Amino acid sequence: MKKMTSQEVRQMFLDFFKSKGHTIEPSVSLVPVNDPTLLWINSGVATLKKYFDGSVIPENPRITNAQKAIRTNDIENVGKTARHHTMFEMLGNFSIGDYFRKEAIEWGFELLTSPEWFDFPVDKLYMTYYPDDQDSYNRWIAVGVAADHLIPIEDNFWEIGAGPSGPDTEIFFDRGEAFDPEHVGIKLLAEDIENDRYIEIWNIVLSQFNADPSLPRSAYQELPHKNIDTGMGLERMVAVIQGAPTNFETDLFLPIIRQIEQLSGKKYEPYGDNMSFKVIADHIRSLSFAIGDGALPGNEGRGYVLRRLLRRAVMHGRKLGIDKPFLYQLVKIVGEIMQSYYPEVLAKRDFIEKIVKREEETFARTIDAGSKLFDDVIAKLKAEQQTRLDGADIFKLYDTYGFPVELTEELAEDAGFDIDHAGFEAAMTAQQERARAAVVKGGSMNQQSEVLTALEVQSIFSYTDKRLTSTLTAIVQDDQRVTTAKGTAQVIFAETPFYAEMGGQVADHGVIQDASGVVVAQVTDVQKAPNGQALHTVDIQSELFEGETYTLAIDDKRRNSVIKNHTATHLLHAALHNVLGQHATQAGSLNEVDFLRFDFTHFAALTADELAEVEHQVNQEIWQAIDVLTVETDIDTAKEMGALALFGEKYGKLVRVVTIGDYSVELCGGTHVANTSEIGLFKIIKEEGIGSGTRRIIALTGQAAFEAFKAQETILKEVQALVKSPQVNQTVAKIEALQAELKAAQKEVAQLSAKIASAQSNEIFQKVQTANGVSFIAAKVTVSDAGALRQLADIWKQKNSSEVLVLVAQIGEKANVLVASQSSAVKAGDLVKALVPFIDGRGGGKPDLAMAGGTNPAGIGQLLENVGASL
């Protein structure tokens, strides 16, 4: 077996399958593009779903890739096991309706065992297979695998919902008895017992059925085109090849761990308790790659995952004695390790470091809050003479403040408290079940349409024509190929002026006319067929015939509105780069008839000044009347031209480059105006967050933008009239003057309220009562708002008139109650909860001050009568 670096292992895998006629697909962004079913790209096949379900036909049916992926369904296991990671690389080879079982198994065996390639000893390899899959068993025997190295496993069947499914066969490497101290042997593999001896290095999925959950597997229909989907975990493979005890002792992780040693002054021992080193090394890889791909820490979705990873890593840093921000210093070493295949981490290093450091600094303040919560909990337990820390409190520290359980346990034990492990596990299990219920599963694919997949007639889209004559070459109705149709159908023409929805630009609509000019069908949608043709959805008014010639005419007004928005989107993208920075990259777009929508990565809401500058820059480019030039060239030449390629988009051998002067150069297959002056005007009407680290701008162009400005002008004139400003340009000054007057009036009201409160207090605070050994004052007062109740409570506290104060007031149609306590025996929050039922209310607060409101002022008297009984 050859000794190799991780870089060499990755390259050898790709080179092998390239030699077998596979196209190497580049690794795509961890943030899914146009796939709402996935939170992250979580496997090598996730980026190829469109090929497997037949919605798109690849140029080459043989594909191989090395794909970065993230899975975070059990973060808490990272660092505890030898091979668990949040971010990993999956090496894969894929066949889309081309080769199948024979080649997949033979090539897999060749790559692993041939002296030209990995050169694994055959006797170290074991394979599992689905018991009913005798074909795979026979194929392994044929290539030279001994029968006692083939293990039937009932779970070896890949299936997630409806769509492609099939048996799989897994390949394991036997690391020997040194990793099997109890000498259990092959039973570890046969009974799926967790172990460090038999390491799964490759899984070959034989996708041959269209799964239907309503049917037994024996009744599944064969796929019209059978597929191969394989996955080899790079980290596991490298650990085996480099003879590492765990994945963390490989060249993928050790350089990070060595850097952590320097930062912490602690030593990493391969067989010691190194959980903190492993957690930090794993999590900084995920953070570096995910942030580099546009995801940002936040409170939901991907952002929540990243924030949790970062906080977990920071807490483990503290366990190693690192009390200041340090994770950002590891980004550089992550980038250097992965640079040969993933140069983007080093290219975006400054931005990634900035985000990580800022998040670390923010969390430092959160840690202080968490520490205060811990201290409060411990103080409460001591006061109650309890000796056990409740599992719910442990979980709150873990989930809200990112405190690892081990740290909470250590602090609690130092304080002399036992730990409620069962309660914590129950809370953790409940949270995991909620997460699993909420997670979007992205493994299932659409069922293949054999009819659309088989359509290979050519269809050319004309960028220049808005009306042309063409031959109808295919009709599909009710998923059947037909030669004539009425009603609704899908049709393909030899040439078409209709743009198929793609790249955020909506499809053209229009009409189909016969030779005499009569409209015979309305085109209501156009999508790309699996083989790339424009597939027109049509409402047929008479009848269409395959082979006939028709005139196709797009809705010119609709197209003109859409292209204004599309070209404005390019200008907006460039303006965002100029104003916010290069990290503000496209995360989605929609160029509709009435508006444009643009999603982009950024870590904060745009300020008013930033929005104004973006809008100004776009309009400046419009008013300069710049020609919009489009050229078709190869991808390398396009990049030399400085064309911006959108991450996650798949580009063919030839690409279209859209250039707007020296302001914007992008790869784009859409349609555009000939000159920016055609856009007329650009107006941003909304900027909002749509997810952690992702912002959205909605804007208008042309007439719609003009009407938006006019609507604002109308509102301004209405405000001018309301404030009685003599001129529009004096309206702001007039409003400022009115605000100053209002502020002065409010100050005067507050002063009068204080005087009234003081006057009331002189009488109220003399009526002290006693119940259960506690002195209290309970009274109904007349106030204008809840703030006045607090003023009275402040006066009471200064005078120290009693231990407890209960004030009730009717404000409008509601009853408001305030409870304040200076007694250790009475908690204000508990007392207010006991009293609010009398006024049909709810509320709460701290032990020293609590407030509540109710909808039944008639119960105020009864509430006051029951204060003493509630103490």
PDB file of C-alpha atoms in Angstrom, residues 160-373:
ATOM      1  CA  ILE A 160     -35.033   8.203   0.634  1.00  0.00           C
ATOM      2  CA  GLY A 161     -38.651   8.716  -0.342  1.00  0.00           C
ATOM      3  CA  ALA A 162     -39.844   8.501  -3.914  1.00  0.00           C
ATOM      4  CA  GLY A 163     -37.352   8.484  -6.773  1.00  0.00           C
ATOM      5  CA  PRO A 164     -34.106   6.709  -7.656  1.00  0.00           C
ATOM      6  CA  SER A 165     -33.099   3.953  -5.215  1.00  0.00           C
ATOM      7  CA  GLY A 166     -31.280   0.652  -5.141  1.00  0.00           C
ATOM      8  CA  PRO A 167     -28.898  -1.708  -3.332  1.00  0.00           C
ATOM      9  CA  ASP A 168     -25.455  -0.583  -2.268  1.00  0.00           C
ATOM     10  CA  THR A 169     -22.217  -2.407  -1.593  1.00  0.00           C
ATOM     11  CA  GLU A 170     -19.724  -1.020   0.917  1.00  0.00           C
ATOM     12  CA  ILE A 171     -15.959  -1.533   1.031  1.00  0.00           C
ATOM     13  CA  PHE A 172     -14.120  -1.833   4.357  1.00  0.00           C
ATOM     14  CA  PHE A 173     -10.419  -1.926   5.214  1.00  0.00           C
ATOM     15  CA  ASP A 174      -9.255  -4.257   7.972  1.00  0.00           C
ATOM     16  CA  ARG A 175      -6.677  -2.477  10.157  1.00  0.00           C
ATOM     17  CA  GLY A 176      -5.911  -5.668  12.069  1.00  0.00           C
ATOM     18  CA  GLU A 177      -6.111  -7.035  15.585  1.00  0.00           C
ATOM     19  CA  ALA A 178      -4.279  -4.051  17.059  1.00  0.00           C
ATOM     20  CA  PHE A 179      -7.629  -2.233  16.670  1.00  0.00           C
ATOM     21  CA  ASP A 180      -9.631  -5.215  17.965  1.00  0.00           C
ATOM     22  CA  PRO A 181      -8.374  -5.731  21.536  1.00  0.00           C
ATOM     23  CA  GLU A 182     -11.158  -8.180  22.416  1.00  0.00           C
ATOM     24  CA  HIS A 183     -10.515 -10.249  19.251  1.00  0.00           C
ATOM     25  CA  VAL A 184     -14.152 -10.096  18.151  1.00  0.00           C
ATOM     26  CA  GLY A 185     -13.169 -10.349  14.480  1.00  0.00           C
ATOM     27  CA  ILE A 186     -15.546 -10.287  11.534  1.00  0.00           C
ATOM     28  CA  LYS A 187     -18.572 -10.251  13.858  1.00  0.00           C
ATOM     29  CA  LEU A 188     -17.851  -6.522  14.286  1.00  0.00           C
ATOM     30  CA  LEU A 189     -18.671  -6.016  10.629  1.00  0.00           C
ATOM     31  CA  ALA A 190     -21.436  -8.584  10.232  1.00  0.00           C
ATOM     32  CA  GLU A 191     -23.399  -7.246  13.222  1.00  0.00           C
ATOM     33  CA  ASP A 192     -22.607  -3.576  12.550  1.00  0.00           C
ATOM     34  CA  ILE A 193     -20.835  -3.094  15.892  1.00  0.00           C
ATOM     35  CA  GLU A 194     -19.038   0.248  16.288  1.00  0.00           C
ATOM     36  CA  ASN A 195     -15.314  -0.450  16.027  1.00  0.00           C
ATOM     37  CA  ASP A 196     -11.938   0.901  14.921  1.00  0.00           C
ATOM     38  CA  ARG A 197     -10.799  -2.216  13.087  1.00  0.00           C
ATOM     39  CA  TYR A 198     -13.004  -2.401   9.976  1.00  0.00           C
ATOM     40  CA  ILE A 199     -13.112   1.082   8.457  1.00  0.00           C
ATOM     41  CA  GLU A 200     -15.631   1.867   5.723  1.00  0.00           C
ATOM     42  CA  ILE A 201     -13.754   3.624   2.934  1.00  0.00           C
ATOM     43  CA  TRP A 202     -16.160   3.469  -0.010  1.00  0.00           C
ATOM     44  CA  ASN A 203     -19.835   2.979  -0.759  1.00  0.00           C
ATOM     45  CA  ILE A 204     -21.175   2.091  -4.211  1.00  0.00           C
ATOM     46  CA  VAL A 205     -24.886   2.776  -4.686  1.00  0.00           C
ATOM     47  CA  LEU A 206     -26.514   0.896  -7.576  1.00  0.00           C
ATOM     48  CA  SER A 207     -29.435   3.154  -8.416  1.00  0.00           C
ATOM     49  CA  GLN A 208     -31.737   0.973 -10.509  1.00  0.00           C
ATOM     50  CA  PHE A 209     -35.289   1.417  -9.196  1.00  0.00           C
ATOM     51  CA  ASN A 210     -37.902   4.176  -9.041  1.00  0.00           C
ATOM     52  CA  ALA A 211     -38.870   3.903  -5.376  1.00  0.00           C
ATOM     53  CA  ASP A 212     -42.551   4.226  -4.502  1.00  0.00           C
ATOM     54  CA  PRO A 213     -43.282   4.299  -0.739  1.00  0.00           C
ATOM     55  CA  SER A 214     -46.727   2.826  -1.373  1.00  0.00           C
ATOM     56  CA  LEU A 215     -45.240  -0.378  -2.823  1.00  0.00           C
ATOM     57  CA  PRO A 216     -43.006  -3.162  -1.465  1.00  0.00           C
ATOM     58  CA  ARG A 217     -39.451  -3.072  -2.829  1.00  0.00           C
ATOM     59  CA  SER A 218     -40.095  -6.166  -4.904  1.00  0.00           C
ATOM     60  CA  ALA A 219     -42.680  -4.166  -6.871  1.00  0.00           C
ATOM     61  CA  TYR A 220     -40.465  -1.142  -7.615  1.00  0.00           C
ATOM     62  CA  GLN A 221     -40.179  -0.325 -11.307  1.00  0.00           C
ATOM     63  CA  GLU A 222     -36.762  -0.388 -12.974  1.00  0.00           C
ATOM     64  CA  LEU A 223     -35.368   3.028 -13.852  1.00  0.00           C
ATOM     65  CA  PRO A 224     -35.327   3.757 -17.579  1.00  0.00           C
ATOM     66  CA  HIS A 225     -31.669   4.719 -17.080  1.00  0.00           C
ATOM     67  CA  LYS A 226     -29.741   3.036 -14.263  1.00  0.00           C
ATOM     68  CA  ASN A 227     -27.173   5.075 -12.385  1.00  0.00           C
ATOM     69  CA  ILE A 228     -24.075   4.678 -10.247  1.00  0.00           C
ATOM     70  CA  ASP A 229     -23.421   6.922  -7.244  1.00  0.00           C
ATOM     71  CA  THR A 230     -20.353   6.284  -5.098  1.00  0.00           C
ATOM     72  CA  GLY A 231     -18.834   8.036  -2.108  1.00  0.00           C
ATOM     73  CA  MET A 232     -15.355   7.698  -0.595  1.00  0.00           C
ATOM     74  CA  GLY A 233     -14.644   9.782   2.520  1.00  0.00           C
ATOM     75  CA  LEU A 234     -11.267  11.434   1.919  1.00  0.00           C
ATOM     76  CA  GLU A 235     -10.498  11.807   5.634  1.00  0.00           C
ATOM     77  CA  ARG A 236     -11.040   8.077   6.298  1.00  0.00           C
ATOM     78  CA  MET A 237      -9.104   7.032   3.228  1.00  0.00           C
ATOM     79  CA  VAL A 238      -6.159   9.241   4.155  1.00  0.00           C
ATOM     80  CA  ALA A 239      -6.168   7.903   7.744  1.00  0.00           C
ATOM     81  CA  VAL A 240      -5.940   4.328   6.419  1.00  0.00           C
ATOM     82  CA  ILE A 241      -3.196   5.164   3.906  1.00  0.00           C
ATOM     83  CA  GLN A 242      -1.166   7.207   6.409  1.00  0.00           C
ATOM     84  CA  GLY A 243      -1.620   4.620   9.172  1.00  0.00           C
ATOM     85  CA  ALA A 244      -3.109   7.201  11.531  1.00  0.00           C
ATOM     86  CA  PRO A 245      -4.897   6.083  14.727  1.00  0.00           C
ATOM     87  CA  THR A 246      -7.744   8.501  13.891  1.00  0.00           C
ATOM     88  CA  ASN A 247      -8.538  10.942  11.095  1.00  0.00           C
ATOM     89  CA  PHE A 248      -7.090  13.739  13.230  1.00  0.00           C
ATOM     90  CA  GLU A 249      -3.509  12.401  12.993  1.00  0.00           C
ATOM     91  CA  THR A 250      -3.422  12.945   9.219  1.00  0.00           C
ATOM     92  CA  ASP A 251      -2.002  15.837   7.227  1.00  0.00           C
ATOM     93  CA  LEU A 252      -5.545  17.222   6.906  1.00  0.00           C
ATOM     94  CA  PHE A 253      -5.722  18.056  10.626  1.00  0.00           C
ATOM     95  CA  LEU A 254      -2.289  17.801  12.274  1.00  0.00           C
ATOM     96  CA  PRO A 255      -1.004  21.191  11.039  1.00  0.00           C
ATOM     97  CA  ILE A 256      -4.072  22.829  12.639  1.00  0.00           C
ATOM     98  CA  ILE A 257      -3.516  20.879  15.853  1.00  0.00           C
ATOM     99  CA  ARG A 258       0.163  21.935  15.945  1.00  0.00           C
ATOM    100  CA  GLN A 259      -0.958  25.573  15.664  1.00  0.00           C
ATOM    101  CA  ILE A 260      -3.398  25.050  18.537  1.00  0.00           C
ATOM    102  CA  GLU A 261      -0.528  23.610  20.586  1.00  0.00           C
ATOM    103  CA  GLN A 262       1.403  26.817  20.054  1.00  0.00           C
ATOM    104  CA  LEU A 263      -1.559  29.000  20.991  1.00  0.00           C
ATOM    105  CA  SER A 264      -2.439  26.993  24.098  1.00  0.00           C
ATOM    106  CA  GLY A 265       0.927  25.792  25.322  1.00  0.00           C
ATOM    107  CA  LYS A 266      -0.645  22.331  25.706  1.00  0.00           C
ATOM    108  CA  LYS A 267       0.543  19.108  24.032  1.00  0.00           C
ATOM    109  CA  TYR A 268      -1.579  16.884  21.799  1.00  0.00           C
ATOM    110  CA  GLU A 269      -1.079  13.178  22.504  1.00  0.00           C
ATOM    111  CA  PRO A 270      -2.506  10.799  19.844  1.00  0.00           C
ATOM    112  CA  TYR A 271      -3.889   8.345  22.418  1.00  0.00           C
ATOM    113  CA  GLY A 272      -4.675  10.872  25.140  1.00  0.00           C
ATOM    114  CA  ASP A 273      -7.738  12.952  25.978  1.00  0.00           C
ATOM    115  CA  ASN A 274      -7.558  15.329  23.044  1.00  0.00           C
ATOM    116  CA  MET A 275     -11.210  16.171  22.526  1.00  0.00           C
ATOM    117  CA  SER A 276     -10.693  19.947  22.665  1.00  0.00           C
ATOM    118  CA  PHE A 277      -7.931  19.850  20.029  1.00  0.00           C
ATOM    119  CA  LYS A 278     -10.129  17.742  17.735  1.00  0.00           C
ATOM    120  CA  VAL A 279     -13.233  19.899  18.154  1.00  0.00           C
ATOM    121  CA  ILE A 280     -11.331  23.083  17.357  1.00  0.00           C
ATOM    122  CA  ALA A 281      -9.521  21.560  14.356  1.00  0.00           C
ATOM    123  CA  ASP A 282     -12.771  20.212  12.910  1.00  0.00           C
ATOM    124  CA  HIS A 283     -14.906  23.265  13.550  1.00  0.00           C
ATOM    125  CA  ILE A 284     -12.454  25.829  12.157  1.00  0.00           C
ATOM    126  CA  ARG A 285     -12.426  23.894   8.872  1.00  0.00           C
ATOM    127  CA  SER A 286     -16.217  24.112   8.646  1.00  0.00           C
ATOM    128  CA  LEU A 287     -16.227  27.778   9.617  1.00  0.00           C
ATOM    129  CA  SER A 288     -13.489  28.723   7.139  1.00  0.00           C
ATOM    130  CA  PHE A 289     -15.093  26.987   4.184  1.00  0.00           C
ATOM    131  CA  ALA A 290     -18.707  27.916   4.970  1.00  0.00           C
ATOM    132  CA  ILE A 291     -17.947  31.605   5.549  1.00  0.00           C
ATOM    133  CA  GLY A 292     -15.778  31.602   2.421  1.00  0.00           C
ATOM    134  CA  ASP A 293     -18.808  30.297   0.525  1.00  0.00           C
ATOM    135  CA  GLY A 294     -21.047  33.099   1.788  1.00  0.00           C
ATOM    136  CA  ALA A 295     -22.694  31.703   4.944  1.00  0.00           C
ATOM    137  CA  LEU A 296     -22.413  33.878   8.053  1.00  0.00           C
ATOM    138  CA  PRO A 297     -23.003  33.229  11.785  1.00  0.00           C
ATOM    139  CA  GLY A 298     -26.510  34.125  12.952  1.00  0.00           C
ATOM    140  CA  ASN A 299     -29.526  32.959  14.930  1.00  0.00           C
ATOM    141  CA  GLU A 300     -31.274  30.726  12.409  1.00  0.00           C
ATOM    142  CA  GLY A 301     -30.633  28.163   9.688  1.00  0.00           C
ATOM    143  CA  ARG A 302     -27.047  27.970   8.456  1.00  0.00           C
ATOM    144  CA  GLY A 303     -26.113  30.941  10.597  1.00  0.00           C
ATOM    145  CA  TYR A 304     -27.204  29.182  13.777  1.00  0.00           C
ATOM    146  CA  VAL A 305     -25.138  26.131  12.837  1.00  0.00           C
ATOM    147  CA  LEU A 306     -22.022  28.250  12.303  1.00  0.00           C
ATOM    148  CA  ARG A 307     -22.549  30.198  15.522  1.00  0.00           C
ATOM    149  CA  ARG A 308     -22.928  26.972  17.473  1.00  0.00           C
ATOM    150  CA  LEU A 309     -19.768  25.521  15.916  1.00  0.00           C
ATOM    151  CA  LEU A 310     -17.786  28.652  16.679  1.00  0.00           C
ATOM    152  CA  ARG A 311     -18.988  28.878  20.274  1.00  0.00           C
ATOM    153  CA  ARG A 312     -18.293  25.215  20.884  1.00  0.00           C
ATOM    154  CA  ALA A 313     -14.762  25.677  19.546  1.00  0.00           C
ATOM    155  CA  VAL A 314     -14.218  28.794  21.687  1.00  0.00           C
ATOM    156  CA  MET A 315     -15.303  26.972  24.840  1.00  0.00           C
ATOM    157  CA  HIS A 316     -12.921  24.117  24.059  1.00  0.00           C
ATOM    158  CA  GLY A 317     -10.228  26.729  23.550  1.00  0.00           C
ATOM    159  CA  ARG A 318     -10.921  27.950  27.081  1.00  0.00           C
ATOM    160  CA  LYS A 319     -10.506  24.401  28.351  1.00  0.00           C
ATOM    161  CA  LEU A 320      -7.030  24.528  26.817  1.00  0.00           C
ATOM    162  CA  GLY A 321      -6.344  27.822  28.562  1.00  0.00           C
ATOM    163  CA  ILE A 322      -6.959  30.139  25.578  1.00  0.00           C
ATOM    164  CA  ASP A 323      -9.040  33.027  26.927  1.00  0.00           C
ATOM    165  CA  LYS A 324      -8.764  35.493  24.053  1.00  0.00           C
ATOM    166  CA  PRO A 325      -9.959  35.320  20.420  1.00  0.00           C
ATOM    167  CA  PHE A 326      -7.826  32.741  18.612  1.00  0.00           C
ATOM    168  CA  LEU A 327      -9.881  30.844  16.044  1.00  0.00           C
ATOM    169  CA  TYR A 328      -9.355  33.490  13.406  1.00  0.00           C
ATOM    170  CA  GLN A 329      -5.613  32.805  13.612  1.00  0.00           C
ATOM    171  CA  LEU A 330      -6.233  29.241  12.358  1.00  0.00           C
ATOM    172  CA  VAL A 331      -7.901  30.279   9.089  1.00  0.00           C
ATOM    173  CA  LYS A 332      -4.552  30.704   7.349  1.00  0.00           C
ATOM    174  CA  ILE A 333      -3.366  27.167   8.139  1.00  0.00           C
ATOM    175  CA  VAL A 334      -6.709  25.716   6.992  1.00  0.00           C
ATOM    176  CA  GLY A 335      -6.311  27.549   3.691  1.00  0.00           C
ATOM    177  CA  GLU A 336      -2.723  26.363   3.267  1.00  0.00           C
ATOM    178  CA  ILE A 337      -3.629  22.705   3.859  1.00  0.00           C
ATOM    179  CA  MET A 338      -6.424  22.813   1.261  1.00  0.00           C
ATOM    180  CA  GLN A 339      -4.930  25.298  -1.187  1.00  0.00           C
ATOM    181  CA  SER A 340      -4.137  22.790  -3.943  1.00  0.00           C
ATOM    182  CA  TYR A 341      -7.824  22.055  -4.586  1.00  0.00           C
ATOM    183  CA  TYR A 342      -9.655  24.811  -2.696  1.00  0.00           C
ATOM    184  CA  PRO A 343      -7.800  28.112  -3.246  1.00  0.00           C
ATOM    185  CA  GLU A 344     -10.854  30.123  -2.226  1.00  0.00           C
ATOM    186  CA  VAL A 345     -10.112  29.941   1.521  1.00  0.00           C
ATOM    187  CA  LEU A 346      -6.786  31.778   1.197  1.00  0.00           C
ATOM    188  CA  ALA A 347      -8.275  34.083  -1.442  1.00  0.00           C
ATOM    189  CA  LYS A 348     -10.965  35.166   1.057  1.00  0.00           C
ATOM    190  CA  ARG A 349      -8.784  34.832   4.159  1.00  0.00           C
ATOM    191  CA  ASP A 350      -9.075  38.468   5.282  1.00  0.00           C
ATOM    192  CA  PHE A 351     -12.856  38.415   5.141  1.00  0.00           C
ATOM    193  CA  ILE A 352     -13.142  35.014   6.882  1.00  0.00           C
ATOM    194  CA  GLU A 353     -10.761  36.114   9.654  1.00  0.00           C
ATOM    195  CA  LYS A 354     -12.718  39.342  10.134  1.00  0.00           C
ATOM    196  CA  ILE A 355     -16.030  37.506  10.560  1.00  0.00           C
ATOM    197  CA  VAL A 356     -14.595  34.819  12.862  1.00  0.00           C
ATOM    198  CA  LYS A 357     -12.789  37.327  15.082  1.00  0.00           C
ATOM    199  CA  ARG A 358     -15.836  39.568  15.345  1.00  0.00           C
ATOM    200  CA  GLU A 359     -17.982  36.568  16.314  1.00  0.00           C
ATOM    201  CA  GLU A 360     -15.404  35.473  18.905  1.00  0.00           C
ATOM    202  CA  GLU A 361     -15.392  38.920  20.452  1.00  0.00           C
ATOM    203  CA  THR A 362     -19.185  38.965  20.591  1.00  0.00           C
ATOM    204  CA  PHE A 363     -19.250  35.543  22.218  1.00  0.00           C
ATOM    205  CA  ALA A 364     -16.745  36.679  24.847  1.00  0.00           C
ATOM    206  CA  ARG A 365     -19.457  39.018  26.101  1.00  0.00           C
ATOM    207  CA  THR A 366     -22.033  36.222  25.914  1.00  0.00           C
ATOM    208  CA  ILE A 367     -19.769  33.973  27.973  1.00  0.00           C
ATOM    209  CA  ASP A 368     -19.826  36.598  30.717  1.00  0.00           C
ATOM    210  CA  ALA A 369     -23.634  36.521  30.636  1.00  0.00           C
ATOM    211  CA  GLY A 370     -23.574  32.712  30.769  1.00  0.00           C
ATOM    212  CA  SER A 371     -21.201  32.776  33.697  1.00  0.00           C
ATOM    213  CA  LYS A 372     -23.570  35.152  35.504  1.00  0.00           C
ATOM    214  CA  LEU A 373     -26.467  32.752  34.849  1.00  0.00           C
TER     215      LEU A 373
END
